[in-house]
CSV table of C-alpha atoms in Angstrom, one decimal:
chain,number,residue,atom,x,y,z
A,1,ASP,CA,85.8,56.8,14.4
A,2,ALA,CA,82.7,57.9,12.6
A,3,ASP,CA,81.1,61.1,13.6
A,4,VAL,CA,77.6,59.5,13.6
A,5,THR,CA,77.5,55.8,14.6
A,6,GLN,CA,74.5,53.6,14.2
A,7,THR,CA,74.1,50.1,15.7
A,8,PRO,CA,73.4,47.5,14.6
A,9,ARG,CA,74.3,47.8,10.9
A,10,ASN,CA,72.1,44.9,10.0
A,11,ARG,CA,69.2,43.2,11.8
A,12,ILE,CA,66.7,40.6,11.0
A,13,THR,CA,63.8,40.4,13.4
A,14,LYS,CA,60.4,38.6,13.6
A,15,THR,CA,57.0,40.2,13.4
A,16,GLY,CA,55.8,41.4,16.7
A,17,LYS,CA,59.2,41.7,18.3
A,18,ARG,CA,60.4,44.9,19.9
A,19,ILE,CA,63.6,46.3,18.5
A,20,MET,CA,65.8,49.3,19.2
A,21,LEU,CA,68.1,51.1,16.8
A,22,GLU,CA,70.8,53.2,18.4
A,23,CYS,CA,72.6,56.4,17.3
A,24,SER,CA,75.4,58.2,18.9
A,25,GLN,CA,77.4,61.2,17.6
A,26,THR,CA,80.6,63.0,18.4
A,27,LYS,CA,79.8,66.1,16.4
A,28,GLY,CA,78.5,68.0,19.4
A,29,HIS,CA,75.4,68.8,17.4
A,30,ASP,CA,72.2,69.6,19.3
A,31,ARG,CA,69.8,68.3,16.6
A,32,MET,CA,69.2,64.7,15.8
A,33,TYR,CA,66.9,62.9,13.3
A,34,TRP,CA,65.7,59.5,12.3
A,35,TYR,CA,64.9,58.9,8.6
A,36,ARG,CA,63.6,55.8,6.8
A,37,GLN,CA,64.7,55.0,3.3
A,38,ASP,CA,62.7,52.8,0.9
A,39,PRO,CA,63.5,52.0,-2.7
A,40,GLY,CA,62.3,54.9,-4.9
A,41,LEU,CA,60.9,56.9,-2.0
A,42,GLY,CA,63.9,58.9,-0.9
A,43,LEU,CA,64.3,59.5,2.8
A,44,ARG,CA,61.3,60.2,5.0
A,45,LEU,CA,61.4,61.7,8.4
A,46,ILE,CA,60.3,59.6,11.4
A,47,TYR,CA,61.2,61.7,14.4
A,48,TYR,CA,63.5,64.6,15.2
A,49,SER,CA,64.9,66.2,18.3
A,50,PHE,CA,66.3,69.7,18.6
A,51,ASP,CA,67.6,69.2,22.1
A,52,VAL,CA,67.4,66.7,24.9
A,53,LYS,CA,64.0,67.8,26.1
A,54,ASP,CA,62.5,68.3,22.6
A,55,ILE,CA,61.0,65.4,20.7
A,56,ASN,CA,58.9,65.8,17.6
A,57,LYS,CA,57.0,63.5,15.2
A,58,GLY,CA,57.9,63.5,11.6
A,59,GLU,CA,55.8,62.5,8.6
A,60,ILE,CA,55.8,58.8,9.3
A,61,SER,CA,56.0,58.4,13.1
A,62,ASP,CA,53.2,55.7,13.5
A,63,GLY,CA,54.6,52.5,14.9
A,64,TYR,CA,57.8,54.1,16.1
A,65,SER,CA,59.0,55.8,19.3
A,66,VAL,CA,62.3,57.6,20.2
A,67,SER,CA,64.3,58.4,23.2
A,68,ARG,CA,66.9,61.2,23.5
A,69,GLN,CA,69.0,59.8,26.3
A,70,ALA,CA,71.7,62.5,26.1
A,71,GLN,CA,72.7,65.2,23.6
A,72,ALA,CA,74.9,62.6,21.9
A,73,LYS,CA,72.4,59.7,21.8
A,74,PHE,CA,69.1,59.2,20.0
A,75,SER,CA,67.5,55.8,19.8
A,76,LEU,CA,64.6,54.6,17.7
A,77,SER,CA,62.3,51.8,18.8
A,78,LEU,CA,59.8,49.7,17.0
A,79,GLU,CA,57.5,48.4,19.7
A,80,SER,CA,56.0,45.6,17.7
A,81,ALA,CA,57.8,45.2,14.3
A,82,ILE,CA,55.8,44.5,11.2
A,83,PRO,CA,57.1,43.5,7.7
A,84,ASN,CA,56.4,46.9,6.1
A,85,GLN,CA,58.9,48.4,8.5
A,86,THR,CA,61.6,46.6,6.5
A,87,ALA,CA,63.8,49.4,5.3
A,88,LEU,CA,67.1,51.3,5.7
A,89,TYR,CA,67.1,53.5,8.7
A,90,PHE,CA,69.4,56.6,9.0
A,91,CYS,CA,70.3,58.8,11.9
A,92,ALA,CA,71.4,62.3,11.1
A,93,THR,CA,72.6,65.3,13.1
A,94,SER,CA,72.8,69.0,12.5
A,95,SER,CA,73.6,72.2,14.4
A,96,ARG,CA,71.9,75.6,14.6
A,97,ALA,CA,74.7,77.2,12.7
A,98,ASN,CA,74.6,74.8,9.8
A,99,TYR,CA,71.5,73.1,8.5
A,100,GLY,CA,73.5,70.5,6.6
A,101,TYR,CA,73.0,67.0,8.0
A,102,THR,CA,75.7,64.5,8.9
A,103,PHE,CA,74.4,61.0,8.4
A,104,GLY,CA,75.3,57.7,9.9
A,105,SER,CA,76.0,54.7,7.8
A,106,GLY,CA,72.5,53.3,8.3
A,107,THR,CA,70.8,50.2,9.7
A,108,ARG,CA,69.3,47.7,7.4
A,109,LEU,CA,66.3,46.2,9.2
A,110,THR,CA,64.4,43.2,7.9
A,111,VAL,CA,61.2,42.2,9.6
A,112,VAL,CA,60.1,38.6,8.7
I,1,GLY,CA,75.2,46.7,-1.2
I,2,GLU,CA,71.6,47.5,-0.3
I,3,SER,CA,69.0,48.2,-3.0
I,4,VAL,CA,68.7,51.9,-2.6
I,5,GLY,CA,66.2,53.1,-5.2
I,6,LEU,CA,65.3,50.2,-7.4
I,7,HIS,CA,63.0,52.4,-9.5
I,8,LEU,CA,65.1,55.5,-9.5
I,9,PRO,CA,65.5,57.6,-12.7
I,10,THR,CA,68.9,56.9,-14.0
I,11,LEU,CA,71.4,59.2,-15.8
I,12,SER,CA,74.1,57.4,-17.8
I,13,VAL,CA,77.1,59.6,-18.6
I,14,GLN,CA,80.4,59.0,-20.3
I,15,GLU,CA,83.5,59.5,-18.1
I,16,GLY,CA,84.8,63.0,-18.7
I,17,ASP,CA,81.5,64.5,-19.7
I,18,ASN,CA,79.5,66.9,-17.6
I,19,SER,CA,76.4,65.7,-15.7
I,20,ILE,CA,73.3,67.6,-14.9
I,21,ILE,CA,70.9,66.3,-12.3
I,22,ASN,CA,67.6,68.0,-11.9
I,23,CYS,CA,65.2,68.4,-9.0
I,24,ALA,CA,61.8,70.1,-8.7
I,25,TYR,CA,60.6,71.3,-5.3
I,26,SER,CA,57.1,72.1,-4.3
I,27,ASN,CA,57.3,74.7,-1.5
I,28,SER,CA,57.9,78.3,-2.5
I,29,ALA,CA,58.7,79.0,1.2
I,30,SER,CA,61.7,76.7,1.2
I,31,ASP,CA,64.8,78.7,2.1
I,32,TYR,CA,67.7,76.3,1.9
I,33,PHE,CA,68.6,73.5,-0.4
I,34,ILE,CA,71.2,70.7,-0.3
I,35,TRP,CA,72.5,68.1,-2.6
I,36,TYR,CA,73.6,64.8,-1.2
I,37,LYS,CA,75.5,61.9,-2.7
I,38,GLN,CA,74.8,58.3,-1.6
I,39,GLU,CA,77.1,55.5,-2.5
I,40,SER,CA,76.2,51.9,-2.1
I,41,GLY,CA,76.3,50.8,1.5
I,42,LYS,CA,76.8,54.3,2.9
I,43,GLY,CA,74.8,57.1,4.3
I,44,PRO,CA,74.1,60.3,2.3
I,45,GLN,CA,77.1,62.7,2.1
I,46,PHE,CA,76.8,66.4,1.8
I,47,ILE,CA,77.9,67.8,-1.6
I,48,ILE,CA,76.8,71.4,-1.8
I,49,ASP,CA,74.1,73.7,-0.5
I,50,ILE,CA,72.5,77.0,-1.5
I,51,ARG,CA,70.3,79.5,0.2
I,52,SER,CA,67.2,80.9,-1.4
I,53,ASN,CA,68.8,84.4,-1.8
I,54,MET,CA,71.3,82.9,-4.3
I,55,ASP,CA,70.9,81.7,-7.8
I,56,LYS,CA,74.2,79.8,-8.2
I,57,ARG,CA,76.9,78.4,-6.0
I,58,GLN,CA,80.1,76.6,-7.1
I,59,GLY,CA,82.2,74.0,-5.3
I,60,GLN,CA,84.9,71.7,-6.5
I,61,ARG,CA,83.7,70.3,-9.8
I,62,VAL,CA,80.1,70.9,-8.7
I,63,THR,CA,77.7,73.8,-9.3
I,64,VAL,CA,74.2,74.1,-7.9
I,65,LEU,CA,71.7,76.3,-9.7
I,66,LEU,CA,68.4,77.5,-8.2
I,67,ASN,CA,65.5,78.8,-10.2
I,68,LYS,CA,62.9,80.0,-7.7
I,69,THR,CA,60.5,81.1,-10.4
I,70,VAL,CA,59.9,77.5,-11.5
I,71,LYS,CA,61.0,75.9,-8.3
I,72,HIS,CA,63.8,74.0,-9.9
I,73,LEU,CA,67.2,73.0,-8.6
I,74,SER,CA,70.0,71.4,-10.5
I,75,LEU,CA,73.4,69.9,-9.8
I,76,GLN,CA,76.1,70.1,-12.4
I,77,ILE,CA,79.1,67.8,-12.1
I,78,ALA,CA,82.1,68.7,-14.3
I,79,ALA,CA,84.3,66.1,-15.9
I,80,THR,CA,82.3,63.2,-14.4
I,81,GLN,CA,84.5,60.5,-12.9
I,82,PRO,CA,83.8,56.8,-12.1
I,83,GLY,CA,83.8,57.8,-8.4
I,84,ASP,CA,80.8,60.0,-9.1
I,85,SER,CA,78.6,56.9,-9.7
I,86,ALA,CA,76.0,57.1,-6.9
I,87,VAL,CA,72.5,58.1,-6.1
I,88,TYR,CA,72.0,61.9,-5.7
I,89,PHE,CA,69.3,63.5,-3.6
I,90,CYS,CA,68.1,67.0,-3.4
I,91,ALA,CA,66.7,68.2,-0.1
I,92,GLU,CA,64.8,71.4,0.9
I,93,ASN,CA,64.3,73.1,4.2
I,94,ARG,CA,60.7,74.1,4.3
I,95,GLY,CA,60.6,77.1,6.6
I,96,ALA,CA,60.9,77.3,10.4
I,97,GLY,CA,63.3,75.0,12.1
I,98,ASN,CA,65.7,72.6,10.4
I,99,LYS,CA,63.8,69.6,8.9
I,100,LEU,CA,64.9,68.6,5.5
I,101,THR,CA,62.5,67.0,3.0
I,102,PHE,CA,64.2,64.8,0.4
I,103,GLY,CA,63.5,64.2,-3.2
I,104,GLY,CA,63.3,60.6,-4.6
I,105,GLY,CA,66.8,60.6,-5.9
I,106,THR,CA,68.6,60.1,-9.3
I,107,ARG,CA,71.1,57.3,-10.0
I,108,VAL,CA,74.2,58.4,-11.9
I,109,LEU,CA,76.1,55.7,-13.8
I,110,VAL,CA,79.4,56.7,-15.2
I,111,LYS,CA,80.5,54.7,-18.3
I,112,PRO,CA,84.3,54.2,-18.8
């Protein structure tokens, strides 16, 4: 099983719909992140959480919300999806001892 | 696979030759740097990291060089193989906490 699991892998949704992307990890890491990837723009940070009670906005948090349900689970929600939120979304984890991230396989989201 | 980086700079290299991928960073306070490899359809994978108190670090077939004077980071891949074809990202940790900021990426194409 993957250390960081994202569901779904692919999703097509309509404008205005609410959608949730889920991430779970078996690494035992306390830190979790959501990034968005667009062609030519690298990865941009949406939200991050250093522990269950700690949630922080990243550089592009508008239009998104998150929930850290447990140390191992961090979900990303789009309350009302719009077409420019079409992108690849990655969840990542890290620990205090090691700043290197472990990434999930990504969710390809298309908003039509 | 998904279109990761349609407009990325591309490095074409002959199989067996050495590859050098460059990255400029902007924040002189950044204290930790990582190189990631992303293959089509997968999340980024850790390659090698370096802390700001070092100039060079070597791994298996890879070397990272850090020049803090000009804020430049490079990844050298020795004897490039077809499996090295991927998009490579540099990332920096800009100070307190653990939040990586990613560069736009470079696509490496290995010619047989």
